[in-house]
Amino acid sequence: VAFVTVDVPAGAHRTPAFLALNPAGTVPVLELDDGTTIAECTAITEYLDHLDGAPMLTGCTARERGLIHMVNRRAEADVLDAVAAFFHHATPGLGPAIEGRQNPEWGDRNQERALAGMHYLDAVLQGRAWLAGDVFSMADITAYAGMAFADFVGLGLPQRCAHLLAWRERVGSRPATRRVAG
Ligand SMILES: N[C@@H](CCC(=O)N[C@@H](CS)C(=O)NCC(=O)O)C(=O)O
């Protein structure tokens, strides 16, 4: 995959050229050789994970796929998207040129939602190494990204969530994570 930087703080994701690739005006977007565009992290992950017919992150059996998608959706909605809503509404976000109509109360509500989402993930991790069971999956990546975003926006992590914090160390020490962070 050839990576192309999109200058989000400068509003490059709101230009007509970018909106033609993804009308939602968000990164990332995957552009295939035939011009097809795939947006949404989950959809992009599904595509890349199935390219060689041997998925490693999205499950092989019906049971694995069901569990991975359930936890992934909750990590996405209740942590990643909630942190994003906190960032866009309760902080200066991407700045006045991009943040058109902010609603601080909605931002605060989403801070509570994000913390509740982290407590949910902590409960899921009781007695298991990874969020969807014994195998590292897309759900772990989504949750890890949500928690990194929470750090970035100063939302903080609940210290009482011992399972979640230990899992975070586990994900952070994986070679692929270290390569991205590093
Ligand atoms: N549900 C989308 C969320 C994408 C998203 O929110 N991306 C952020 C990354 S910085 C973005 O483009 N934000 C720009 C904005 O909200 O204006 C996905 O899974 O790809």
XYZ file of C-alpha atoms and ligand atoms in Angstrom:
202
model
C 0.000 0.000 0.000
C 1.359 3.419 -0.961
C 0.467 5.893 1.783
C -0.561 9.427 0.836
C -0.578 12.029 3.589
C -3.786 14.074 3.881
C -3.256 17.281 5.873
C -6.368 17.075 8.075
C -5.549 20.050 10.364
C -5.234 22.163 7.191
C -8.633 20.940 5.969
C -7.319 18.883 3.027
C -10.043 16.296 3.741
C -12.769 18.840 3.010
C -11.692 19.747 -0.531
C -13.906 18.735 -3.486
C -11.139 16.417 -4.727
C -11.015 14.531 -1.427
C -14.812 14.492 -1.005
C -15.007 12.803 -4.405
C -12.975 9.954 -2.886
C -14.940 9.844 0.379
C -18.081 11.980 0.737
C -17.841 11.523 4.523
C -14.720 13.712 4.480
C -12.707 11.424 6.725
C -9.439 9.538 6.470
C -8.466 6.842 5.749
C -9.586 5.960 2.240
C -8.187 3.033 0.257
C -8.048 3.566 -3.522
C -7.754 0.417 -5.623
C -5.954 0.181 -8.963
C -9.304 0.202 -10.807
C -10.306 3.465 -9.085
C -12.670 1.884 -6.579
C -12.502 3.640 -3.208
C -13.136 1.980 0.138
C -13.564 4.162 3.238
C -14.251 3.160 6.873
C -11.461 1.423 8.788
C -13.464 -1.750 9.312
C -14.223 -2.087 5.592
C -10.605 -1.403 4.627
C -9.408 -3.982 7.142
C -11.862 -6.559 5.784
C -10.608 -5.929 2.239
C -6.889 -6.139 3.069
C -7.323 -9.074 5.430
C -9.104 -11.159 2.763
C -6.823 -10.336 -0.168
C -4.803 -13.563 0.159
C -7.732 -15.684 1.334
C -6.176 -16.233 4.763
C -7.669 -13.632 7.113
C -5.773 -13.035 10.353
C -7.589 -10.058 11.895
C -11.256 -10.504 11.024
C -11.842 -14.156 11.865
C -12.181 -17.365 9.860
C -15.149 -19.192 11.350
C -18.648 -17.766 11.679
C -18.222 -17.698 15.465
C -14.906 -15.805 15.288
C -16.307 -13.308 12.818
C -19.412 -12.684 14.916
C -17.443 -12.107 18.099
C -14.810 -9.920 16.450
C -17.411 -7.702 14.786
C -19.441 -7.366 17.981
C -16.523 -6.191 20.111
C -15.062 -4.136 17.272
C -18.332 -2.248 16.831
C -18.518 -1.501 20.547
C -14.886 -0.381 20.703
C -15.535 1.826 17.689
C -18.812 3.376 18.842
C -18.212 3.556 22.577
C -14.505 4.421 22.666
C -13.080 5.639 19.348
C -16.132 7.583 18.120
C -16.957 8.825 21.637
C -13.408 10.161 22.076
C -13.708 11.821 18.643
C -16.979 13.501 19.654
C -15.347 14.688 22.903
C -12.431 16.081 20.872
C -14.625 17.840 18.298
C -17.152 19.282 20.763
C -15.530 19.705 24.197
C -12.084 20.904 23.029
C -10.972 23.307 20.255
C -10.744 20.187 18.074
C -9.375 20.888 14.609
C -9.797 24.640 15.056
C -12.499 27.208 14.195
C -12.138 26.865 10.420
C -13.092 23.172 10.568
C -15.213 22.867 13.719
C -18.344 24.595 12.488
C -20.960 23.985 15.180
C -19.631 22.743 18.485
C -21.840 21.480 21.307
C -19.757 21.261 24.520
C -22.524 19.438 26.375
C -22.501 16.697 23.706
C -18.722 16.568 24.073
C -18.986 16.066 27.850
C -21.642 13.389 27.367
C -19.262 11.569 25.061
C -16.452 11.760 27.591
C -18.710 9.798 29.963
C -19.562 7.404 27.139
C -15.884 6.822 26.343
C -15.059 6.064 29.975
C -18.028 3.674 30.168
C -16.794 2.047 26.960
C -13.372 1.496 28.514
C -14.982 -0.113 31.557
C -16.899 -2.421 29.206
C -13.654 -3.437 27.473
C -12.023 -3.996 30.865
C -14.834 -6.386 31.798
C -14.506 -8.207 28.460
C -10.788 -8.722 29.131
C -11.341 -10.486 32.433
C -9.843 -13.935 31.872
C -8.898 -13.491 28.230
C -5.823 -12.108 26.510
C -7.516 -10.372 23.572
C -10.846 -8.637 23.135
C -12.500 -11.227 20.921
C -10.987 -14.298 22.611
C -7.659 -16.098 22.296
C -6.542 -14.443 19.071
C -5.469 -10.837 18.417
C -7.971 -9.206 16.044
C -9.283 -6.050 14.426
C -11.223 -5.367 17.649
C -7.929 -4.991 19.545
C -6.613 -2.550 16.957
C -9.771 -0.429 17.064
C -9.755 -0.285 20.863
C -6.025 0.467 21.004
C -6.478 3.334 18.526
C -9.371 4.673 20.596
C -7.263 4.677 23.719
C -4.328 6.318 21.949
C -6.750 9.010 20.745
C -8.002 9.402 24.338
C -4.403 10.036 25.449
C -3.857 12.489 22.615
C -6.928 14.585 23.517
C -6.188 14.457 27.259
C -9.282 12.432 28.105
C -7.297 10.062 30.294
C -7.727 6.405 31.075
C -9.530 4.976 34.089
C -6.776 3.679 36.386
C -9.106 1.136 37.960
C -9.278 -0.809 34.690
C -6.402 -3.193 35.464
C -7.276 -5.699 32.721
C -7.496 -2.960 30.120
C -4.184 -1.430 31.187
C -2.416 -4.819 31.100
C -3.937 -5.538 27.663
C -2.720 -2.132 26.506
C 0.841 -3.061 27.458
C 0.412 -6.357 25.592
C -0.776 -4.665 22.410
C 1.880 -1.944 22.734
C 4.690 -4.505 22.943
C 3.702 -6.264 19.704
C 6.315 -5.662 16.972
C 3.728 -4.216 14.553
C 2.510 -1.718 17.148
C 6.070 -0.703 17.969
C 6.777 -0.155 14.266
C 3.759 2.168 13.915
C 4.507 4.035 17.151
C 8.047 4.283 16.457
N -15.734 5.727 10.927
C -14.607 6.293 10.234
C -14.004 7.390 11.109
C -12.899 8.129 10.397
C -12.467 9.395 11.122
O -13.189 9.961 11.952
N -11.257 9.858 10.771
C -10.724 11.059 11.364
C -9.221 10.801 11.524
S -8.346 12.204 11.994
C -10.985 12.227 10.435
O -10.819 12.097 9.226
N -11.389 13.372 10.991
C -11.582 14.550 10.247
C -12.786 15.322 10.673
O -13.561 14.830 11.512
O -12.963 16.443 10.172
C -13.593 5.210 9.869
O -13.637 4.121 10.462
O -12.783 5.386 8.958
